[in-house]
Amino acid sequence: MEKDLRVRSQVFDDQKRAPNRAMLRAVGVTDEDFKKPMIGIGSTWSEVTPCNIHLDDLAKSAKQGAKDAGGVPLVFNTITVSDGISMGTEGMRFSLPSREVIGDSIETVTEAENMDAFVAIGACDKNIPGCMIAVARSEVPALFVYGGSIAPGFRDGEKLDIVSVFEGVGKHNNGDISDDELKGIECHACPGAGSCGGMYTANTMASAVEAMGMSLPGSSSHPAESKDKRIDCNQAGEAAYHLLEKGIYPKDIMTKKAFENAITVVMALGGSTNAILHLLAIAHSANVDLSIDDFDRIQKQVPHIADLKPSGRYVMEDLYHIGGVPAVMKYLYEAGYLHGDCLTVTGKTIAENLEEASALPEDQNIILPLDKPYRTTGPLVVLKGNLAPRGAVAKVSGLKVKRHTGPARVFDTEEEATDAVINNKINEGDVLVIRYEGPKGGPGMPEMLSISSILVGKGLGEKVALLTDGRFSGGTHGLVVGHIAPEAQVGGPIALLKEGDEVTIDSDLQEITMAVTEDELDERRKHWTAPKLYAKGALGKYAHNVSCSSKGAVTDDFEQQPEVETVPKR
């Protein structure tokens, strides 16, 4: 007798469940199907962004794979928003909260429908951590499959991507390119479906999930519009069934060592600062004890070896052609940087999977030798000091400036700061501070790709430091520091900063400080009053429930401690 693989759907066997079965029959479930496991295919398909516009077909491939393996697949959808489209607008405040909506909605459907396993398919930045939050919470077998990266755009022989357009705005404002040149970049940067092509947030998180063992080998590297990606999705559907056969659950895979593998790959590839925020949130959902100090520890051990955008020359499609993330992982594993005994969704360990991976070719320039890296340590640096006692994050890949001291130019909104940059009111040496943009204060912790790209386009990328309690895009590069915690909204020291205060950022010492005494800060705190917290709709719910960025900005941390005990009660 065949083993019953149903984890939850056997609840429908009871005669009292005839009405439930009647509903399922209406969507195509047969008598024979009721004996099979029900496998959800959670898709983030949408027409609102090129990252996700092709996922409908990929979900069908995953559905077919699950069906062929012996399951009863049921496709359902959840939301996505495009960071690139909302960037620099009020809409960007909904970006990070969408991660929670995605995680909650996938959890809601799989639990409510009593599914036995599921495949989550995501592409844009918040899809991946949102899907993985749901996977981490689940008590059924599950895995993630990435929708894949966009092909690079071309214009006059030059490769382009979305960041080329953002930086083009700065060049245009500076008078370096014409209206027609900017329009040409705009029209050629995004040639089709897929997530932004560099080692930005989507590709960073896809690589991290693969390194964690929660997606099939190669999933993070296969381009969006490729035969390999369709095969990848089909095999993901099959894999969900096989996880049921083997009794492998997310909690068996998502261990502390698995997260360390993910962080190691992110550091080696030069990934997005958002990886810290998202991996902390996923670990929280998986009940894994991961902290910002773990990133600091691994950053000191892992060299940065990838010449990938935004600070390098190549995109994910280039990496795919030399073996992709599996080839990089094989190289790191053989050098002793990865835990090879971690279980994966293939049912094999990382080491067993990598036996089948191709080695990096010798005649390539994308991945440098470990003994000749871009940096001997990882490029995502955790900074602490009297301006960020709970930490801040800087991405220092490609930066020549190790230390910057200058006067604070303080703005309470991104819009005001952007106007100052556009109108040439920010000078070389300044420290541009944008506050009240944290998880609660934003609300939503918006990304600052627009203003950071304008600074780069104007030639100020390493001449002006940009600090915020908000976030930066994976496409951001330059002298930027984000995730400053505690945030201004809860009375963090950034709220007490005044125009002209001397601020120092030192990436070697990993410090971010202001030349203001504790006595002076205490005096300023007496006169500080928290702005009224946003209290309407989705953003209002988010603002009232979200935790500190140093804890991943999660909304289900019900044991939060006051972020700044010294803030007077009002």
Coordinates of C-alpha atoms in Angstrom, one line a residue:
M1 CA 0.0 0.0 0.0
E2 CA 1.3 3.4 -1.0
K3 CA 2.2 5.8 1.8
D4 CA -0.4 8.6 2.3
L5 CA 1.5 11.8 1.7
R6 CA -1.2 14.1 2.8
V7 CA -0.2 16.2 5.8
R8 CA -3.3 18.3 6.1
S9 CA -5.8 17.6 3.3
Q10 CA -6.9 14.2 4.8
V11 CA -9.2 16.4 6.9
F12 CA -11.5 16.4 3.8
D13 CA -12.0 12.6 4.1
D14 CA -14.6 12.9 6.9
Q15 CA -18.2 12.6 5.8
K16 CA -19.0 15.9 7.5
R17 CA -16.6 17.5 4.9
A18 CA -18.9 16.7 1.9
P19 CA -19.6 20.5 1.5
N20 CA -15.9 21.2 1.5
R21 CA -15.3 18.5 -1.1
A22 CA -18.1 19.9 -3.2
M23 CA -16.3 23.2 -3.5
L24 CA -13.1 21.4 -4.4
R25 CA -14.9 19.4 -7.1
A26 CA -15.9 22.7 -8.7
V27 CA -12.2 23.5 -9.3
G28 CA -11.5 20.2 -10.8
V29 CA -10.6 17.8 -7.9
T30 CA -11.7 14.2 -8.5
D31 CA -12.3 11.2 -6.3
E32 CA -8.9 9.9 -7.2
D33 CA -7.3 13.4 -6.5
F34 CA -8.7 13.4 -2.9
K35 CA -6.2 10.6 -2.1
K36 CA -3.3 12.7 -3.3
P37 CA -1.5 15.6 -1.6
M38 CA -2.7 19.1 -2.4
I39 CA 0.3 21.3 -3.5
G40 CA -0.2 25.0 -3.6
I41 CA 1.6 27.1 -6.2
G42 CA 1.8 30.6 -4.7
S43 CA 2.5 33.0 -7.5
T44 CA 3.3 36.7 -7.4
W45 CA 2.3 37.2 -11.0
S46 CA 1.3 40.7 -12.0
E47 CA 1.3 43.1 -14.9
V48 CA 2.5 46.0 -12.8
T49 CA 6.2 45.3 -13.1
P50 CA 8.5 43.5 -15.7
C51 CA 9.9 41.5 -12.8
N52 CA 6.7 39.5 -12.5
I53 CA 4.9 39.8 -15.8
H54 CA 6.1 36.3 -16.9
L55 CA 5.3 34.4 -13.7
D56 CA 1.9 33.2 -14.8
D57 CA 3.5 30.9 -17.3
L58 CA 6.1 29.8 -14.8
A59 CA 3.4 29.0 -12.3
K60 CA 1.8 26.7 -14.9
S61 CA 5.2 25.0 -15.4
A62 CA 5.4 24.4 -11.6
K63 CA 1.8 23.2 -11.6
Q64 CA 2.6 20.7 -14.3
G65 CA 5.6 19.4 -12.4
A66 CA 3.6 18.9 -9.2
K67 CA 0.9 17.1 -11.2
D68 CA 3.3 14.8 -13.0
A69 CA 4.9 13.9 -9.7
G70 CA 1.6 12.8 -8.3
G71 CA 0.2 15.8 -6.5
V72 CA -2.9 17.9 -6.9
P73 CA -1.6 21.4 -7.7
L74 CA -3.7 24.5 -7.0
V75 CA -2.4 27.9 -8.2
F76 CA -3.1 31.0 -6.2
N77 CA -1.8 34.6 -6.4
T78 CA -0.6 37.3 -4.1
I79 CA 0.5 40.9 -4.6
T80 CA 3.7 42.6 -5.8
V81 CA 4.8 46.2 -6.0
S82 CA 7.7 47.5 -8.1
D83 CA 10.4 49.3 -6.2
G84 CA 11.7 50.7 -9.5
I85 CA 8.3 52.2 -10.4
S86 CA 7.5 53.5 -6.9
M87 CA 11.0 54.8 -6.2
G88 CA 11.2 58.4 -5.1
T89 CA 7.4 58.7 -4.8
E90 CA 5.1 58.3 -1.9
G91 CA 4.4 54.8 -3.2
M92 CA 7.8 53.7 -2.1
R93 CA 6.5 53.7 1.5
F94 CA 4.4 50.6 0.6
S95 CA 7.4 48.6 -0.6
L96 CA 8.7 47.1 2.6
P97 CA 5.2 46.6 4.1
S98 CA 4.4 44.6 0.9
R99 CA 6.9 42.0 2.2
E100 CA 4.6 41.4 5.2
V101 CA 1.5 41.3 3.1
I102 CA 3.0 38.7 0.8
G103 CA 4.2 36.5 3.7
D104 CA 0.9 36.8 5.5
S105 CA -1.2 36.1 2.4
I106 CA 0.7 33.0 1.4
E107 CA 0.5 31.7 4.9
T108 CA -3.2 32.5 5.0
V109 CA -4.0 30.6 1.8
T110 CA -1.9 27.5 2.5
E111 CA -3.2 27.3 6.1
A112 CA -6.9 28.1 5.2
E113 CA -7.0 25.6 2.3
N114 CA -5.2 22.8 4.3
M115 CA -2.5 22.4 1.7
D116 CA 0.0 19.6 2.2
A117 CA 3.0 21.4 0.6
F118 CA 3.6 24.5 -1.6
V119 CA 5.9 26.2 -4.0
A120 CA 6.3 30.0 -3.7
I121 CA 7.3 31.8 -6.9
G122 CA 8.7 35.4 -6.6
A123 CA 10.8 37.8 -8.6
C124 CA 10.7 41.4 -7.5
D125 CA 12.6 42.6 -4.4
K126 CA 10.0 42.1 -1.6
N127 CA 8.5 38.9 -3.2
I128 CA 11.5 36.8 -2.3
P129 CA 11.7 37.6 1.5
G130 CA 7.9 37.7 1.6
C131 CA 7.7 34.2 0.1
M132 CA 10.4 33.0 2.4
I133 CA 8.8 34.4 5.5
A134 CA 5.7 32.3 4.6
V135 CA 7.9 29.3 4.0
A136 CA 9.8 29.8 7.3
R137 CA 6.5 29.9 9.2
S138 CA 5.0 26.8 7.5
E139 CA 4.5 23.4 9.0
V140 CA 4.4 21.7 5.6
P141 CA 7.1 21.0 3.1
A142 CA 7.8 24.0 0.9
L143 CA 10.4 25.6 -1.4
F144 CA 11.0 28.8 -3.3
V145 CA 11.6 29.3 -7.0
Y146 CA 13.0 32.5 -8.5
G147 CA 11.4 34.1 -11.5
G148 CA 14.8 35.1 -12.9
S149 CA 16.8 38.1 -13.9
I150 CA 16.1 40.4 -16.9
A151 CA 18.5 40.5 -19.8
P152 CA 20.7 43.6 -20.0
G153 CA 19.6 46.5 -22.2
F154 CA 21.9 47.8 -24.9
R155 CA 22.5 51.3 -26.4
D156 CA 25.4 52.3 -28.6
G157 CA 27.2 49.1 -27.5
E158 CA 26.9 49.8 -23.8
K159 CA 25.0 47.5 -21.4
L160 CA 22.3 49.2 -19.5
D161 CA 19.9 48.5 -16.6
I162 CA 17.5 50.4 -14.5
V163 CA 20.2 52.0 -12.4
S164 CA 21.7 53.5 -15.6
V165 CA 18.4 55.5 -15.9
F166 CA 18.5 56.7 -12.3
E167 CA 22.1 57.8 -12.6
G168 CA 21.2 59.3 -16.0
V169 CA 18.9 61.7 -14.2
G170 CA 21.8 63.0 -12.2
K171 CA 24.0 63.3 -15.3
H172 CA 21.2 65.2 -17.1
N173 CA 20.7 67.5 -14.1
N174 CA 24.4 68.2 -14.1
G175 CA 24.3 69.1 -17.8
D176 CA 26.5 66.1 -18.8
I177 CA 23.9 64.5 -21.1
S178 CA 21.1 65.9 -23.3
D179 CA 17.3 65.3 -23.2
D180 CA 17.6 62.9 -26.1
E181 CA 20.4 60.9 -24.5
L182 CA 18.4 60.5 -21.3
K183 CA 15.4 59.4 -23.3
G184 CA 17.6 56.9 -25.2
I185 CA 18.8 55.3 -21.9
E186 CA 15.2 55.2 -20.6
C187 CA 13.9 53.4 -23.7
H188 CA 16.7 50.8 -23.9
A189 CA 17.4 49.9 -20.2
C190 CA 14.6 47.3 -19.6
P191 CA 14.2 45.0 -22.7
G192 CA 11.8 42.5 -21.3
A193 CA 10.6 40.4 -18.4
G194 CA 12.7 39.7 -15.3
S195 CA 14.1 41.3 -12.2
C196 CA 16.7 44.0 -12.2
G197 CA 19.9 42.6 -13.7
G198 CA 22.7 43.5 -11.3
M199 CA 23.5 42.1 -7.9
Y200 CA 20.7 44.2 -6.6
T201 CA 18.1 43.1 -4.0
A202 CA 16.2 40.5 -6.1
N203 CA 19.3 38.7 -7.3
T204 CA 20.9 39.0 -3.9
M205 CA 18.0 37.4 -2.1
A206 CA 17.6 34.7 -4.8
S207 CA 21.2 33.8 -4.3
A208 CA 20.9 33.8 -0.5
V209 CA 17.8 31.5 -0.7
E210 CA 19.7 29.1 -3.0
A211 CA 22.7 29.1 -0.6
M212 CA 20.3 28.4 2.2
G213 CA 19.2 25.3 0.4
M214 CA 15.6 26.4 0.0
S215 CA 15.6 26.5 -3.8
L216 CA 16.9 24.1 -6.4
P217 CA 20.5 24.5 -7.6
G218 CA 20.8 27.1 -10.3
S219 CA 17.4 28.7 -9.6
S220 CA 18.9 32.1 -8.7
S221 CA 21.0 32.3 -11.9
H222 CA 18.6 31.1 -14.6
P223 CA 17.5 34.1 -16.7
A224 CA 13.8 35.0 -16.7
E225 CA 13.2 34.3 -20.3
S226 CA 15.1 31.1 -20.7
K227 CA 14.4 27.4 -21.2
D228 CA 16.4 26.7 -18.0
K229 CA 14.0 28.8 -16.0
R230 CA 10.9 27.0 -17.3
I231 CA 12.6 23.6 -16.5
D232 CA 13.6 25.0 -13.1
C233 CA 9.9 25.8 -12.3
N234 CA 8.7 22.4 -13.5
Q235 CA 11.3 20.7 -11.3
A236 CA 10.3 22.9 -8.3
G237 CA 6.7 21.5 -8.6
E238 CA 8.1 18.0 -8.6
A239 CA 10.4 18.8 -5.7
A240 CA 7.5 19.8 -3.5
Y241 CA 6.0 16.3 -3.9
H242 CA 9.4 14.7 -3.3
L243 CA 9.8 16.7 -0.1
L244 CA 6.5 15.1 1.1
E245 CA 7.9 11.7 0.2
K246 CA 11.1 12.3 2.2
G247 CA 9.4 14.1 5.1
I248 CA 11.6 17.2 4.7
Y249 CA 10.2 20.4 6.2
P250 CA 11.6 24.0 6.1
K251 CA 12.7 23.8 9.7
D252 CA 14.9 20.9 8.7
I253 CA 16.7 23.1 6.2
M254 CA 16.6 26.6 7.6
T255 CA 19.1 26.2 10.4
K256 CA 21.6 28.7 11.8
K257 CA 24.3 27.2 9.6
A258 CA 22.1 27.5 6.5
F259 CA 21.7 31.2 7.3
E260 CA 25.5 31.5 7.7
N261 CA 25.9 30.0 4.2
A262 CA 23.4 32.6 2.8
I263 CA 25.3 35.5 4.4
T264 CA 28.6 34.1 3.1
V265 CA 27.4 34.0 -0.5
V266 CA 25.9 37.5 -0.2
M267 CA 29.2 38.9 1.1
A268 CA 31.2 37.1 -1.6
L269 CA 28.9 38.4 -4.4
G270 CA 28.7 41.9 -3.0
G271 CA 25.0 41.8 -2.5
S272 CA 22.4 44.4 -1.4
T273 CA 22.3 46.0 2.1
N274 CA 18.6 44.8 2.1
A275 CA 19.9 41.3 2.6
I276 CA 20.6 42.1 6.2
L277 CA 17.1 43.3 6.8
H278 CA 15.4 40.4 5.0
L279 CA 17.5 37.6 6.3
L280 CA 16.9 38.8 9.9
A281 CA 13.2 38.8 9.2
I282 CA 13.2 35.3 7.6
A283 CA 15.3 34.0 10.5
H284 CA 12.7 35.5 13.0
S285 CA 10.0 33.6 11.2
A286 CA 12.0 30.4 11.3
N287 CA 12.8 30.8 15.0
V288 CA 16.5 30.9 14.2
D289 CA 18.7 33.1 16.5
L290 CA 20.3 35.4 14.0
S291 CA 21.4 38.9 14.8
I292 CA 23.1 41.8 13.1
D293 CA 26.3 40.7 15.0
D294 CA 26.3 37.5 12.9
F295 CA 26.6 39.6 9.7
D296 CA 29.4 41.5 11.3
R297 CA 31.2 38.3 12.2
I298 CA 30.9 36.7 8.8
Q299 CA 31.8 40.0 7.0
K300 CA 35.2 39.9 8.6
Q301 CA 35.8 36.3 7.3
V302 CA 34.6 36.4 3.7
P303 CA 36.2 38.2 0.9
H304 CA 34.3 40.1 -1.8
I305 CA 35.2 38.4 -5.1
A306 CA 32.4 39.3 -7.6
D307 CA 32.7 42.1 -10.3
L308 CA 29.0 42.6 -10.4
K309 CA 26.9 45.7 -10.6
P310 CA 26.2 48.2 -9.1
S311 CA 29.8 48.7 -8.1
G312 CA 31.2 46.3 -10.7
R313 CA 30.8 45.7 -14.5
Y314 CA 28.7 42.5 -14.9
V315 CA 25.1 41.4 -14.4
M316 CA 23.5 38.1 -13.3
E317 CA 23.1 36.9 -16.9
D318 CA 26.9 37.1 -17.3
L319 CA 27.3 35.0 -14.1
Y320 CA 24.9 32.5 -15.4
H321 CA 27.1 31.9 -18.5
I322 CA 30.0 30.9 -16.3
G323 CA 28.1 28.4 -14.1
G324 CA 26.0 30.8 -12.0
V325 CA 25.7 30.7 -8.2
P326 CA 26.4 26.9 -8.0
A327 CA 29.8 27.5 -9.5
V328 CA 30.5 30.3 -7.0
M329 CA 29.3 28.1 -4.1
K330 CA 31.4 25.2 -5.3
Y331 CA 34.5 27.5 -5.3
L332 CA 33.6 28.8 -1.8
Y333 CA 32.9 25.4 -0.4
E334 CA 36.1 23.9 -1.7
A335 CA 38.0 26.8 0.0
G336 CA 36.2 26.1 3.3
Y337 CA 33.8 29.0 3.4
L338 CA 30.5 27.0 3.4
H339 CA 28.9 24.4 5.6
G340 CA 28.6 21.4 3.3
D341 CA 26.5 19.3 5.6
C342 CA 23.4 21.5 5.4
L343 CA 20.3 19.8 4.1
T344 CA 18.6 21.2 1.0
V345 CA 15.3 20.9 -0.9
T346 CA 16.8 18.3 -3.2
G347 CA 17.0 15.9 -0.2
K348 CA 20.8 16.1 -0.5
T349 CA 23.3 18.2 1.3
I350 CA 25.0 21.3 0.0
A351 CA 28.2 19.3 -0.5
E352 CA 26.3 16.6 -2.5
N353 CA 24.6 19.2 -4.7
L354 CA 27.9 20.9 -5.4
E355 CA 29.5 17.6 -6.6
E356 CA 27.3 18.0 -9.7
A357 CA 28.0 21.7 -10.1
S358 CA 30.4 23.0 -12.8
A359 CA 33.6 24.7 -11.7
L360 CA 34.3 28.3 -12.6
P361 CA 36.1 28.5 -15.9
E362 CA 39.6 29.8 -15.8
D363 CA 39.1 32.3 -18.6
Q364 CA 36.6 34.5 -16.9
N365 CA 36.8 37.9 -15.1
I366 CA 33.6 38.0 -13.2
I367 CA 34.7 36.1 -10.1
L368 CA 38.2 36.9 -8.8
P369 CA 40.5 34.4 -7.1
L370 CA 40.0 34.3 -3.4
D371 CA 43.6 35.3 -2.8
K372 CA 43.2 38.3 -5.0
P373 CA 39.7 39.7 -4.1
Y374 CA 38.3 43.1 -4.5
R375 CA 38.2 43.3 -0.7
T376 CA 39.7 40.9 1.8
T377 CA 36.4 41.3 3.8
G378 CA 32.8 41.5 2.8
P379 CA 31.4 44.8 1.5
L380 CA 28.3 45.0 3.8
V381 CA 29.7 46.6 6.9
V382 CA 27.8 47.1 10.2
L383 CA 28.6 50.4 11.8
K384 CA 27.9 51.4 15.4
G385 CA 28.5 54.5 17.5
N386 CA 26.6 57.3 19.2
L387 CA 24.7 58.1 16.0
A388 CA 23.6 54.4 15.6
P389 CA 23.9 52.5 18.9
R390 CA 21.9 49.6 17.5
G391 CA 23.7 49.6 14.2
A392 CA 23.7 50.9 10.7
V393 CA 24.6 49.3 7.4
A394 CA 27.0 50.5 4.7
K395 CA 27.9 48.9 1.4
V396 CA 31.6 49.8 0.7
S397 CA 32.3 47.8 -2.4
G398 CA 34.2 49.9 -4.9
L399 CA 34.6 52.8 -2.5
K400 CA 37.9 54.5 -2.3
V401 CA 36.9 56.6 0.7
K402 CA 37.3 54.8 4.0
R403 CA 36.6 57.8 6.3
H404 CA 34.5 60.9 5.9
T405 CA 34.0 63.7 8.3
G406 CA 31.8 66.7 7.5
P407 CA 29.0 68.9 8.6
A408 CA 25.5 67.4 8.9
R409 CA 22.9 68.8 6.4
V410 CA 19.7 67.6 8.0
F411 CA 16.4 66.9 6.3
D412 CA 13.2 65.4 7.6
T413 CA 12.0 64.2 4.2
E414 CA 13.6 62.7 1.1
E415 CA 11.8 65.2 -1.0
E416 CA 13.4 68.2 0.7
A417 CA 16.8 66.6 0.5
T418 CA 16.4 65.8 -3.2
D419 CA 15.4 69.4 -4.0
A420 CA 18.6 70.5 -2.2
V421 CA 20.7 68.2 -4.3
I422 CA 19.0 69.2 -7.6
N423 CA 19.4 72.9 -6.8
N424 CA 23.1 72.5 -6.0
K425 CA 22.7 73.3 -2.3
I426 CA 24.7 70.3 -1.1
N427 CA 28.5 70.7 -1.3
E428 CA 31.5 68.4 -1.4
G429 CA 32.3 67.2 2.1
D430 CA 28.8 67.5 3.4
V431 CA 27.0 64.7 5.3
L432 CA 23.5 64.6 3.9
V433 CA 21.1 63.2 6.5
I434 CA 17.5 62.1 5.7
R435 CA 15.6 61.1 8.8
Y436 CA 12.1 60.1 9.9
E437 CA 12.2 57.6 7.1
G438 CA 12.6 54.5 9.2
P439 CA 10.1 51.5 9.5
K440 CA 7.8 53.5 11.8
G441 CA 8.7 57.0 10.8
G442 CA 8.5 56.7 7.1
P443 CA 6.4 54.8 7.6
G444 CA 7.6 51.9 5.6
M445 CA 11.4 52.6 5.5
P446 CA 11.5 53.8 1.8
E447 CA 14.6 53.2 -0.3
M448 CA 16.7 56.2 -1.4
L449 CA 17.9 55.0 -4.8
S450 CA 16.7 58.1 -6.5
I451 CA 18.7 60.6 -4.5
S452 CA 21.7 58.4 -4.2
S453 CA 21.8 57.9 -8.0
I454 CA 21.4 61.6 -8.6
L455 CA 24.5 62.2 -6.3
V456 CA 26.5 59.6 -8.3
G457 CA 25.3 61.1 -11.6
K458 CA 26.4 64.6 -10.4
G459 CA 29.8 63.2 -9.5
L460 CA 29.2 63.5 -5.7
G461 CA 28.9 59.7 -5.0
E462 CA 32.1 59.6 -2.9
K463 CA 32.3 63.3 -2.1
V464 CA 29.0 63.6 -0.1
A465 CA 28.0 61.1 2.6
L466 CA 24.3 60.1 2.6
L467 CA 22.9 58.8 5.9
T468 CA 19.4 57.7 6.7
D469 CA 17.2 55.6 9.0
G470 CA 15.5 54.5 5.8
R471 CA 16.9 52.0 3.3
F472 CA 18.9 51.9 0.0
S473 CA 18.2 49.9 -3.1
G474 CA 20.4 47.0 -4.0
G475 CA 21.3 49.3 -7.0
T476 CA 22.7 52.0 -4.7
H477 CA 26.4 52.6 -4.5
G478 CA 28.5 55.5 -3.2
L479 CA 29.2 56.8 0.3
V480 CA 25.9 55.8 1.8
V481 CA 24.8 54.5 5.2
G482 CA 21.2 53.2 5.9
H483 CA 19.2 51.3 8.5
I484 CA 20.4 53.7 11.2
A485 CA 18.9 52.4 14.5
P486 CA 17.1 53.4 16.6
E487 CA 15.2 55.4 14.0
A488 CA 14.3 59.1 14.5
Q489 CA 10.6 58.4 15.1
V490 CA 11.3 56.6 18.4
G491 CA 13.9 59.1 19.6
G492 CA 17.1 57.6 18.2
P493 CA 20.1 59.9 18.3
I494 CA 19.6 60.7 14.6
A495 CA 16.5 62.7 15.7
L496 CA 18.7 64.9 17.9
L497 CA 21.2 65.7 15.2
K498 CA 21.4 69.4 14.2
E499 CA 22.4 71.2 11.1
G500 CA 26.2 71.7 11.1
D501 CA 27.0 69.0 13.7
E502 CA 30.2 67.2 12.7
V503 CA 29.6 63.6 11.7
T504 CA 32.2 60.9 11.0
I505 CA 31.8 57.6 9.1
D506 CA 34.8 55.3 9.3
S507 CA 34.3 52.0 7.5
D508 CA 37.6 50.5 8.8
L509 CA 36.8 51.2 12.4
Q510 CA 33.1 50.4 11.7
E511 CA 32.0 53.6 13.4
I512 CA 29.4 56.2 12.8
T513 CA 29.6 59.1 15.3
M514 CA 28.6 62.7 15.8
A515 CA 30.8 65.2 17.7
V516 CA 28.1 65.9 20.3
T517 CA 28.6 65.1 24.0
E518 CA 26.2 62.9 25.9
D519 CA 25.3 65.9 28.1
E520 CA 24.3 67.9 25.0
L521 CA 22.3 65.0 23.6
D522 CA 20.5 64.6 27.0
E523 CA 19.6 68.4 26.8
R524 CA 18.4 68.1 23.3
R525 CA 16.3 65.1 24.1
K526 CA 14.4 67.1 26.7
H527 CA 13.1 69.4 24.0
W528 CA 12.4 66.6 21.4
T529 CA 8.8 65.5 20.8
A530 CA 8.0 62.4 18.6
P531 CA 6.0 63.2 15.5
K532 CA 2.5 61.8 15.4
L533 CA 2.6 58.2 14.3
Y534 CA 0.9 57.5 11.0
A535 CA -2.5 56.0 11.7
K536 CA -4.4 55.2 8.6
G537 CA -4.9 52.0 6.6
A538 CA -2.1 49.6 5.7
L539 CA 0.7 52.0 6.5
G540 CA -0.9 52.8 9.9
K541 CA -1.1 49.2 10.8
Y542 CA 2.5 48.7 9.8
A543 CA 3.8 51.8 11.7
H544 CA 2.1 50.6 14.9
N545 CA 3.4 47.1 14.7
V546 CA 6.8 47.1 13.0
S547 CA 10.0 46.5 14.9
C548 CA 13.4 48.1 14.7
S549 CA 15.4 47.7 11.5
S550 CA 18.1 46.0 13.5
K551 CA 15.6 43.2 14.1
G552 CA 14.5 42.9 10.5
A553 CA 11.6 45.3 10.6
V554 CA 9.2 42.5 11.3
T555 CA 5.5 43.0 12.4
D556 CA 5.1 40.0 14.6
D557 CA 7.7 40.7 17.3
F558 CA 5.3 40.8 20.2
E559 CA 8.1 40.9 22.8
Q560 CA 9.6 44.1 21.5
Q561 CA 11.4 46.2 24.1
P562 CA 11.3 50.0 24.0
E563 CA 13.8 51.1 21.4
V564 CA 15.1 54.0 23.4
E565 CA 14.6 53.8 27.1
T566 CA 15.7 57.4 27.6
V567 CA 12.8 58.9 25.6
P568 CA 10.6 60.6 28.1
K569 CA 7.0 59.3 28.4
R570 CA 4.4 61.8 27.1

